[in-house]
Short mmCIF file of C-alpha atoms and ligand atoms in Angstrom, two decimals:
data_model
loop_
_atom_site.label_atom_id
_atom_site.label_comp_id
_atom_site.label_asym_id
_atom_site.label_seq_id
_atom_site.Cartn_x
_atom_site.Cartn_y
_atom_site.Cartn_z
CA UNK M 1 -62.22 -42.57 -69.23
CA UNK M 2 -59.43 -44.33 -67.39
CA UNK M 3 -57.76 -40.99 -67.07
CA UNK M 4 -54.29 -42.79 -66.72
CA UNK M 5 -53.10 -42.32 -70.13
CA UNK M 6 -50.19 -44.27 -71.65
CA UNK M 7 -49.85 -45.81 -75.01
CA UNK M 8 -52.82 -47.31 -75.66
CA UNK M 9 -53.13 -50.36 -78.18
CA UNK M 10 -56.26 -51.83 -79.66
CA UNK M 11 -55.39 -55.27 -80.44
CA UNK M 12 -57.41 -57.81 -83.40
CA UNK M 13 -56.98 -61.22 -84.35
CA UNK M 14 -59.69 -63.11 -86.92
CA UNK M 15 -56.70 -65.07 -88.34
CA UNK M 16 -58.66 -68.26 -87.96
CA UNK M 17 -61.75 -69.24 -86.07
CA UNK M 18 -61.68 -67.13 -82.85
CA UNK M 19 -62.67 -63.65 -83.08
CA UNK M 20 -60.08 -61.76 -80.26
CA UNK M 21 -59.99 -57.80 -79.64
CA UNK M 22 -57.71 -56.83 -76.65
CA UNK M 23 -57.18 -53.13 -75.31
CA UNK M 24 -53.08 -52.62 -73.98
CA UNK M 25 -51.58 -50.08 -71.98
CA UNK M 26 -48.09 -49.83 -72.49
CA UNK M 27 -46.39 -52.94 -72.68
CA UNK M 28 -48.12 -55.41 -70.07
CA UNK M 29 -51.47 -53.81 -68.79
CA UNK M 30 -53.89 -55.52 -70.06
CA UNK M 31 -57.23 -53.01 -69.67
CA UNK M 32 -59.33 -55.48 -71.70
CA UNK M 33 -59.28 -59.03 -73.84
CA UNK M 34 -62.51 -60.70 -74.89
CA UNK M 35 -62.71 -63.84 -77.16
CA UNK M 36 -65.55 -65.23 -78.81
CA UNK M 37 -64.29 -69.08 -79.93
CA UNK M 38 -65.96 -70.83 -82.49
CA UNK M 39 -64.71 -73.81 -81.67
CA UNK M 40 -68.57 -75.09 -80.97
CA UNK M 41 -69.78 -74.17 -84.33
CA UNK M 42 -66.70 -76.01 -86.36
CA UNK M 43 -66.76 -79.12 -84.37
CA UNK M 44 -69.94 -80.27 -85.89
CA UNK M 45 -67.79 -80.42 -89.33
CA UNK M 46 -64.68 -81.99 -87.59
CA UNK M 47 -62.62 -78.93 -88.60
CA UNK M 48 -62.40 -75.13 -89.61
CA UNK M 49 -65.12 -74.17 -92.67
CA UNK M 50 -63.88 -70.99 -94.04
CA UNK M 51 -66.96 -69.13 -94.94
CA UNK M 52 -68.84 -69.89 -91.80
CA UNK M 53 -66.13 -68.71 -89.71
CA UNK M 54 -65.85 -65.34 -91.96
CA UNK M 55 -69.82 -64.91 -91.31
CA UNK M 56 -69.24 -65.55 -87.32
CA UNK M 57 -66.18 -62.52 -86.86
CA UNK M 58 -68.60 -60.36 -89.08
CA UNK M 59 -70.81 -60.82 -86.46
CA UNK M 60 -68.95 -60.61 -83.62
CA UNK M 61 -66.50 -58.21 -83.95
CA UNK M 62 -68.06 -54.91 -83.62
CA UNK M 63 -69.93 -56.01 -80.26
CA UNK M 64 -66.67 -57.34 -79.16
CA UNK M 65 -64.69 -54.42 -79.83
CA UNK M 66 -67.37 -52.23 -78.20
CA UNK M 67 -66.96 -54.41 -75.20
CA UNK M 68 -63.76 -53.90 -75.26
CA UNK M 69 -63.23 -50.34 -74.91
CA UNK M 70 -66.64 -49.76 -72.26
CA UNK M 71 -63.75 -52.75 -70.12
CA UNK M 72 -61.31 -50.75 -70.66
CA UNK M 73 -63.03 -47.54 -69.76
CA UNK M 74 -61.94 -45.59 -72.82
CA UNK M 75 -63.03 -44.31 -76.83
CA UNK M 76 -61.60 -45.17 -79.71
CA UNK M 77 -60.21 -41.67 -79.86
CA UNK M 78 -58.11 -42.80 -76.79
CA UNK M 79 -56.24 -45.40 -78.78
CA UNK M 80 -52.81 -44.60 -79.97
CA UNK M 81 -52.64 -47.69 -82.06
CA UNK M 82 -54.94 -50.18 -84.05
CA UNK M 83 -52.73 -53.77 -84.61
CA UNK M 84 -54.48 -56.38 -86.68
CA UNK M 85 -53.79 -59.98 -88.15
CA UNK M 86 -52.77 -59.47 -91.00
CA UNK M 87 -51.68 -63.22 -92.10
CA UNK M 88 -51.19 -65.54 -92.38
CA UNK M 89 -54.73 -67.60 -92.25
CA UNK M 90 -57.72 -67.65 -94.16
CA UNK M 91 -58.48 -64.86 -96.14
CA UNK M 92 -62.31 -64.07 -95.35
CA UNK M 93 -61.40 -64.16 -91.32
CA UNK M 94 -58.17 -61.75 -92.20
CA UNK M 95 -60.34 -59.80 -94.40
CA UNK M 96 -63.37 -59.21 -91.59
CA UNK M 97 -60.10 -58.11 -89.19
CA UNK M 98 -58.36 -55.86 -91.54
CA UNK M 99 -61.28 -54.49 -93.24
CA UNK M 100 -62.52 -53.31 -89.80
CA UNK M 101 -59.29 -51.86 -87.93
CA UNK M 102 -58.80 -49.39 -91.30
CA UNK M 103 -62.48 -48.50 -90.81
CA UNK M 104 -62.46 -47.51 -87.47
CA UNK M 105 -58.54 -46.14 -87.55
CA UNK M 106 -60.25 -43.71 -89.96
CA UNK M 107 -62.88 -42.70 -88.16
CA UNK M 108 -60.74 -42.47 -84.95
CA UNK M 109 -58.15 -40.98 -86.80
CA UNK M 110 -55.52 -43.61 -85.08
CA UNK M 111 -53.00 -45.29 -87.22
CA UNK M 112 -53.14 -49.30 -87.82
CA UNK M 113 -50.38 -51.30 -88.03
CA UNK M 114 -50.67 -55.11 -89.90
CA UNK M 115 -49.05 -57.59 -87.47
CA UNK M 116 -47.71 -61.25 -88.53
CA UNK M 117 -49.91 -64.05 -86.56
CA UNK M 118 -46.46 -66.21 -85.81
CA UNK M 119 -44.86 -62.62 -84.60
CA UNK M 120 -47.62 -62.40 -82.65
CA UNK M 121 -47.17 -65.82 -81.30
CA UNK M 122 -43.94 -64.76 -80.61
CA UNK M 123 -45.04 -61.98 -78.19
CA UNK M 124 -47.15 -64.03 -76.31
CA UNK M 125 -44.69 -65.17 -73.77
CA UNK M 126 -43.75 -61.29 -73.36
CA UNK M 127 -47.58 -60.32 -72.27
CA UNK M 128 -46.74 -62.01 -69.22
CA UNK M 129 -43.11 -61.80 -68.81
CA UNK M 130 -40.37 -59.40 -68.93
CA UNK M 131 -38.23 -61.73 -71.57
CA UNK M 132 -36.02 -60.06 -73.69
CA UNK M 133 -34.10 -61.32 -77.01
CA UNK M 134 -32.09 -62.84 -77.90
CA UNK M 135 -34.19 -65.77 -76.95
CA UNK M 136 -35.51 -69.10 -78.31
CA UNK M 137 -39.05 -69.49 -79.62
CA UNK M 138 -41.01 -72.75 -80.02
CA UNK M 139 -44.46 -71.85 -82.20
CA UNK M 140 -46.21 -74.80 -82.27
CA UNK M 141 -49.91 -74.44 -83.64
CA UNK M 142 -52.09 -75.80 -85.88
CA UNK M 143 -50.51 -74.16 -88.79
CA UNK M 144 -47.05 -73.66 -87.60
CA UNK M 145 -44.34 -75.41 -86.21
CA UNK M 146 -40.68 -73.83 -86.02
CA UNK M 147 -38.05 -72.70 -83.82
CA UNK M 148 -37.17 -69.10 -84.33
CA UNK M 149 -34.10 -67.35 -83.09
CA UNK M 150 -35.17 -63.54 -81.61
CA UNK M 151 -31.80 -61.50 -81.78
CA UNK M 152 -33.82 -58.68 -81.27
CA UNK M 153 -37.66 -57.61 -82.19
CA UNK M 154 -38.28 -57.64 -85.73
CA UNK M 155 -34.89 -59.46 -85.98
CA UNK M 156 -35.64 -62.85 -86.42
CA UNK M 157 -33.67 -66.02 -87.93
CA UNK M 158 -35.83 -68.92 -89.06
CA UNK M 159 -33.85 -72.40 -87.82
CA UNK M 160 -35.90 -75.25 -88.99
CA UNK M 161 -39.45 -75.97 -89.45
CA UNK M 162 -41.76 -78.55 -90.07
CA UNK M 163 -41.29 -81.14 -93.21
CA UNK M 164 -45.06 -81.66 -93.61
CA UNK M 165 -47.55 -81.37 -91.08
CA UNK M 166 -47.71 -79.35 -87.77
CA UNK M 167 -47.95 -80.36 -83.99
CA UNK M 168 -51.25 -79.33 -83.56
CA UNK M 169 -52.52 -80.76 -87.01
CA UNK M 170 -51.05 -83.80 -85.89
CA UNK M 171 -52.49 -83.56 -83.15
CA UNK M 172 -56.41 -83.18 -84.45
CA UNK M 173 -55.76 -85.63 -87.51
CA UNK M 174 -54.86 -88.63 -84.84
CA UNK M 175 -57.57 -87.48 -82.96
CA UNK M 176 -60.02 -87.93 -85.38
CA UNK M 177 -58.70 -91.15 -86.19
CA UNK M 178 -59.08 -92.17 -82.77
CA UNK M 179 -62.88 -91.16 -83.40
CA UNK M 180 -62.51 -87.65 -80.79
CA UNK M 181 -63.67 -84.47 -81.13
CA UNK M 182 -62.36 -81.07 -82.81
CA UNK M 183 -59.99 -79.68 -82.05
CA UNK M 184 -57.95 -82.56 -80.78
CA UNK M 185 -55.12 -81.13 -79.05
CA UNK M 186 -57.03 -79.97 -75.95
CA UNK M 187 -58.88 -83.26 -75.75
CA UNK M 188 -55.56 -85.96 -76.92
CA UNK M 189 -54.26 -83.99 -73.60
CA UNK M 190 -57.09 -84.27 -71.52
CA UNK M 191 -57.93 -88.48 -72.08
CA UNK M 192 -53.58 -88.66 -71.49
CA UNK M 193 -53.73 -88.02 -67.97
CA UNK M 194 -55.57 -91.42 -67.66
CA UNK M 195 -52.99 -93.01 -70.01
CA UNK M 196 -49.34 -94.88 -70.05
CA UNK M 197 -47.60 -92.92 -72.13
CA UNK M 198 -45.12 -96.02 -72.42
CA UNK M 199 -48.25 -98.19 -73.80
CA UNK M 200 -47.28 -97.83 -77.21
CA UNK M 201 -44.08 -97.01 -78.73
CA UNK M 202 -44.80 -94.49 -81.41
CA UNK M 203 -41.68 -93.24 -83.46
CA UNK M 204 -40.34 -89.93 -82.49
CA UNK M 205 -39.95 -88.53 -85.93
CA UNK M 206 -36.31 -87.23 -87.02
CA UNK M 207 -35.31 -87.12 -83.12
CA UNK M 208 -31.35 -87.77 -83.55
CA UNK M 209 -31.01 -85.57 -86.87
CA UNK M 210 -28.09 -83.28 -86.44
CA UNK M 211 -30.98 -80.38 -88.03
CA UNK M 212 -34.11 -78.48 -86.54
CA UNK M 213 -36.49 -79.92 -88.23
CA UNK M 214 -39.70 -82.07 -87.86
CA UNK M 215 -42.23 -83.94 -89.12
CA UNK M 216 -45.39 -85.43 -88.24
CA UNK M 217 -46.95 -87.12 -90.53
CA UNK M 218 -45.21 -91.17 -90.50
CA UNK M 219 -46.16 -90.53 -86.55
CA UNK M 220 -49.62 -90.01 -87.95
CA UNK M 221 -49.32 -93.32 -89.76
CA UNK M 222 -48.08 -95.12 -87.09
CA UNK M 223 -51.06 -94.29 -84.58
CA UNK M 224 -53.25 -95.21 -87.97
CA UNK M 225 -51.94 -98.95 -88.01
CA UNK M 226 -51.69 -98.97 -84.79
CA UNK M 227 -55.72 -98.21 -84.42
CA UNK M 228 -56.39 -100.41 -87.21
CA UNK M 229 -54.83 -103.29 -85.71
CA UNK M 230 -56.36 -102.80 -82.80
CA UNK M 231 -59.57 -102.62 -84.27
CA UNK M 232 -59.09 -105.84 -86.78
CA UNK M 233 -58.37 -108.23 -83.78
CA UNK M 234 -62.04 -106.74 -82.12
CA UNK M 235 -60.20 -105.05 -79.15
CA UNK M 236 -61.53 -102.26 -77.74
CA UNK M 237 -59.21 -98.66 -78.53
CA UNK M 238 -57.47 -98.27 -75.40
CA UNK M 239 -57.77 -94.24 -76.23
CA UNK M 240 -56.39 -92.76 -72.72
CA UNK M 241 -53.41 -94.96 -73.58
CA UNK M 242 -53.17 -94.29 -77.48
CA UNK M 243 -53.35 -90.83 -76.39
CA UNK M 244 -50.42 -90.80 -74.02
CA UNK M 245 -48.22 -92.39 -75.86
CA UNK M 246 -49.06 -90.00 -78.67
CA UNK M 247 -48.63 -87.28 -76.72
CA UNK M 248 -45.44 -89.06 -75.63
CA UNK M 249 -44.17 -88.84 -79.10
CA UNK M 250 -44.94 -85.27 -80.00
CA UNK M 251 -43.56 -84.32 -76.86
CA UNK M 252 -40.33 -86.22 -77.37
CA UNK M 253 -39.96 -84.85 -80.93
CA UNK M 254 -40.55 -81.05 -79.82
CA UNK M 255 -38.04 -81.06 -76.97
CA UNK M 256 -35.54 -82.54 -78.49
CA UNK M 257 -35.20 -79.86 -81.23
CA UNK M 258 -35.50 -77.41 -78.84
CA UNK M 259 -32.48 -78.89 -76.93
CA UNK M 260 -30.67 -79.49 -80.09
CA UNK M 261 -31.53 -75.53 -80.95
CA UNK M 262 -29.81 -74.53 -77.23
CA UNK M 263 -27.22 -76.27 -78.19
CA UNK M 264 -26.41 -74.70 -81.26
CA UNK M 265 -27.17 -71.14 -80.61
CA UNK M 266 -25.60 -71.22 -76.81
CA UNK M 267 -29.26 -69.14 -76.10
CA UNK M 268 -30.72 -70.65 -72.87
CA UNK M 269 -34.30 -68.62 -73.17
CA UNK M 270 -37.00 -70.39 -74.35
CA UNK M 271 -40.43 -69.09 -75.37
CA UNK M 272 -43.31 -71.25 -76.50
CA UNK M 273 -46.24 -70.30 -77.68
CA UNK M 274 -48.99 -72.00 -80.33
CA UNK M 275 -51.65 -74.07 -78.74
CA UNK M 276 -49.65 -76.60 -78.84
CA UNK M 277 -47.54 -74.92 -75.84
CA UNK M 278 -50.94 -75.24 -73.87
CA UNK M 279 -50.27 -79.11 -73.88
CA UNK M 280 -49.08 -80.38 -70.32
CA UNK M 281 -46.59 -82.81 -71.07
CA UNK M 282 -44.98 -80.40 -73.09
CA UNK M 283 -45.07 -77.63 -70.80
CA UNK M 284 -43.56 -80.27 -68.14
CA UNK M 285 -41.08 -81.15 -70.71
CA UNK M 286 -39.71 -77.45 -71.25
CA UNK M 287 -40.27 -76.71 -67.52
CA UNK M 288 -37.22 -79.75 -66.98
CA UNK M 289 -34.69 -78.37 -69.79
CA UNK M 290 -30.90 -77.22 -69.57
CA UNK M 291 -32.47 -73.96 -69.96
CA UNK M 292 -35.09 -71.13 -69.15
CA UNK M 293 -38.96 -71.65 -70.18
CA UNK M 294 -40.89 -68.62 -70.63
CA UNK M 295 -44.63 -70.42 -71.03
CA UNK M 296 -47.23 -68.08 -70.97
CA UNK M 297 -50.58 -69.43 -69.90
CA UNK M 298 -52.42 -71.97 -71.93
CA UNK M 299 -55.10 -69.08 -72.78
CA UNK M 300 -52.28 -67.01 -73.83
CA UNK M 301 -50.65 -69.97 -76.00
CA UNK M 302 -53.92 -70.06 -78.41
CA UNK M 303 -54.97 -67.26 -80.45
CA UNK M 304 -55.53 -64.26 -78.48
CA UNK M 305 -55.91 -60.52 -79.36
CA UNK M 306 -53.45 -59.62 -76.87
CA UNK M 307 -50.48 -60.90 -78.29
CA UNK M 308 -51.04 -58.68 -81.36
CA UNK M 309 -51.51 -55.61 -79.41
CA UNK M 310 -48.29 -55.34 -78.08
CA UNK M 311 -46.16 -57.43 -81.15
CA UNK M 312 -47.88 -54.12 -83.15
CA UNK M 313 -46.78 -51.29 -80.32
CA UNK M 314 -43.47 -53.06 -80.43
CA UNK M 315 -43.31 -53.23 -83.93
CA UNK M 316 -44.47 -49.39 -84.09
CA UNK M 317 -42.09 -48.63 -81.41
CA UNK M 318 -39.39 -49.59 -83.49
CA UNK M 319 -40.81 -47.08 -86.60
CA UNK M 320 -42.56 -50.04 -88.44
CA UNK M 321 -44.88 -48.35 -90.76
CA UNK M 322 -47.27 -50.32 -93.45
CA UNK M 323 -45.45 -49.39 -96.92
CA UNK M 324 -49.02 -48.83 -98.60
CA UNK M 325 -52.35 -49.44 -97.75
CA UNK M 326 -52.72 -52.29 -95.65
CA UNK M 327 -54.09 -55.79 -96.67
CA UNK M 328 -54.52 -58.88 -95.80
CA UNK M 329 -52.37 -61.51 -97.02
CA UNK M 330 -53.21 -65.50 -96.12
CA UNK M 331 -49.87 -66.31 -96.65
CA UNK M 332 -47.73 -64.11 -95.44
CA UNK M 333 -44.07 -64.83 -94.24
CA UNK M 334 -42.27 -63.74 -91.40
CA UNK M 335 -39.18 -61.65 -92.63
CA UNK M 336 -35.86 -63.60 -91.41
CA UNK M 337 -32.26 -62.48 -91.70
O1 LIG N 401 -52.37 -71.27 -81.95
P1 LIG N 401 -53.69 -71.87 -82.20
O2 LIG N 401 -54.82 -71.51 -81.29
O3 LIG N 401 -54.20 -71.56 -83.64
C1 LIG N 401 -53.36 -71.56 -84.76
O4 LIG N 401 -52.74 -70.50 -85.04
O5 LIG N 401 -53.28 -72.65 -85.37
O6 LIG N 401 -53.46 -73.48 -82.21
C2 LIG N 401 -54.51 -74.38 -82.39
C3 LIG N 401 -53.94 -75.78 -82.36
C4 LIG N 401 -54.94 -76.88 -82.67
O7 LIG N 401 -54.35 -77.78 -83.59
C5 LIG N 401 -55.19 -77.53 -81.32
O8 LIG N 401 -55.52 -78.92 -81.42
C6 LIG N 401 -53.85 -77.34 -80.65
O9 LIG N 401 -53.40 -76.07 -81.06
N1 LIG N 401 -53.95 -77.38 -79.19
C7 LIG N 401 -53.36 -78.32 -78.41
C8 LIG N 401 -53.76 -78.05 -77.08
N2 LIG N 401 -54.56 -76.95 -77.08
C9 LIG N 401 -54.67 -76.56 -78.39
N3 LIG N 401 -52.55 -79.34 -78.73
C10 LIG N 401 -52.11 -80.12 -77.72
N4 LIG N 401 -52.47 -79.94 -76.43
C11 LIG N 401 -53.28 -78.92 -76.06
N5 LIG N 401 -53.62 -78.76 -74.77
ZN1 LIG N 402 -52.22 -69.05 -84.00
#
C-alpha cells in the first residue's frame, strides 16, 4: 500500500497497437506506466493487422495491469477511477480495453469512465506540465492531424484538419516507398539527421491558404516521382537526403498552420502531441515560434496510458459520467462547440 492516498486513476489505452496501463495520483504523479509495443510484430506486414494486434492486448493486458498496481504499490480497490480508450481506433483493440476496465471496475467496485484517444492526446502535454486552457493543440498522429482550440477542458473548438491523409501516415507511406521500415516516422527522422533537408524541394502542401487545413497526400506524390526518377536514371536513392527534405516539408506545412492558428485566435500556448510531435525538426520548429511550446516528451507524444488517466480524472472532475453502459466506438468524435 502506498499509504499516501489521493485520487487514484487507473489509466488504459489498446486504441491501436500498443497495449498501455498507467496508475495516476492526482493530477501529475505518475506511480506507474508500462507499455508493451507491438511495433515488432506489425513490421513484418509493413503496417497495423487488426486481429493480430486484438490477440496481442488480450494477452498482455492483464499481466500489464497487474504490473501496474504491484509498481504502484496499491489494489484495485485503491483506485478511485478506471479511464479507458474508448475510440476512436480499431474495434477489437478498443474492445480488449473496454471489455476489461468494466470487468475489473465491477469487481473493484470503482467507476470507469470512456475517454476520447485525441482528448487524450490532448492531455499529454499536461502530464508533464502545468498548462492550462485556453491553449493551442497540434495532434499530429497516424490517424489524426488537427489543430484544436482548448477554451477550457471538455471545451474544445475544432479549427481545421487534414484534407486526406495524416502527418504520420504520410510519414510511413513515403517511407515505404523509400523501401524503410514500419513505422516510418521514427526512422524518416532518424536517416534525416544525415540529410540536406534543402536536397530536394518537396511542395509544402496548402502553406499560404488563409485556412487551417492540410494535406498530405500530392507531398506523397511528389517524393513518389521523385524516387522513381531517381531510380529510372540507375542512381542510387539518396534516402538520408530524401528523408530530410521530406521531413523538411511536413515540418514546413505543420508550423505554418500552427502560426497561422496564433494568429487568428491571439492564443500564444501551444501543445503538441501525436507521434508526430516526437519528430525533431518539428519539435525544433515549435521550440522557435512567436509563441509558447508545451512538448511533452517523445514517449509521451505516442500512445501512452498516462495521458488517459488523467484526460478521464479531468473529465470526471468536471462530473462527466458515461450516459449508459459504456462501449467502444472506432469512430468516435471529439465533441466541439
Ligand atoms: O500517436 P501515435 O503513437 O498513434 C496514433 O494514434 O496514430 O502516432 C503514430 C504515428 C506513426 O505514423 C509514426 O510513424 C509517427 O506517429 N511517428 C513519427 C515519429 N515517431 C512516431 N513521425 C515522425 N517522426 C517521429 N519521430
Ligand atoms: Zn494516438
Amino acid at each position: 500500500m502506498t499509504g499516501k492516498g489521493g485520487f487514484l486513476t487507473l489509466g488504459i489505452e489498446t486504441s491501436c497497437d500498443d497495449t498501455a496501463v498507467a496508475v495516476l495520483r492526482n493530477d501529475r504523479e505518475v506511480l506507474a506506466e508500462f507499455l508493451s509495443s507491438q511495433v515488432d510484430d506489425h513490421a513484418q506486414f509493413g503496417g497495423v493487422v487488426p486481429e493480430f494486434a486484438a490477440r496481442k492486448h488480450l494477452e498482455n493486458i492483464l499481466p500489464l495491469i497487474d504490473a501496474a498496481l504491484g509498481k504502484a504499490g496499491i489494489t484495485g480497490q485503491n483506485l478511485a477511477l478506471v479511464a479507458v480508450t474508448q475510440g476512436p481506433g480499431l474495434m477489437g483493440s478498443l474492445l480488449v480495453g473496454v471489455e476489461t476496465a468494466l470487468a475489473l471496475s465491477q469487481a473493484w467496485d470503482v467507476p470507469v469512465i470512456g475517454v476520447n484517444h485525441l482528448e487524450g492526446h490532448m492531455f499529454s502535454p499536461l502530464t508533464e506540465s502545468s498548462l492550462a486552457p485556453p491553449f493551442l493543440s497540434l495532434i499530429a498522429s497516424g490517424g489524426h492531424t488537427e489543430i484544436v482550440k482548448a477554451e477550457a477542458f471538455g471545451e474544445y473548438v475544432m479549427l481545421g484538419t487534414t484534407r486526406d491523409d495524416a502527418a504520420g501516415e504520410a510519414y510511413d507511406k513515403a517511407a515505404k516507398l523509400m523501401g524503410l521500415p514500419y513505422p516510418g516516422g521514427p526512422e524518416i527522422d532518424r536517416l534525416a539527421k544525415e540529410g540536406n533537408p534543402y536536397a530536394f524541394s518537396f511542395p509544402v502542401p496548402l502553406k499560404n491558404t488563409p485556412k487551417v487545413e492540410f494535406s498530405f497526400s500530392g507531398l506523397k506524390t511528389a517524393l513518389l516521382w521523385q524516387v522513381k526518377k531517381l531510380k529510372d536514371e540507375g542512381q542510387e536513392l539518396p534516402v538520408n537526403d530524401l528523408c530530410a527534405s521530406f521531413q523538411h516539408a511536413v515540418t514546413e506545412a505543420l508550423t505554418a498552420k500552427v502560426a497561422l492558428a496564433v494568429r487568428q485566435t491571439g492564443i500564444k500556448n501551444v501543445a503538441a502531441s501525436g507521434g508526430v510531435a516526437a519528430n525533431s525538426a518539428l519539435r525544433r520548429a515549435l521550440s522557435h515560434g512567436q509563441w509558447k511550446a508545451y512538448l511533452p516528451s517523445p514517449f509521451r507524444c505516442t500512445d501512452n496510458a498516462v495521458m488517459i488517466a488523467l484526460a478521464g480524472r479531468c473529465a470526471w472532475r468536471r462530473g462527466v459520467r458515461n450516459q449508459i453502459g459504456l462501449a467502444p466506438d472506432p469512430s468516435l468524435e471529439l465533441r466541439y462547440l
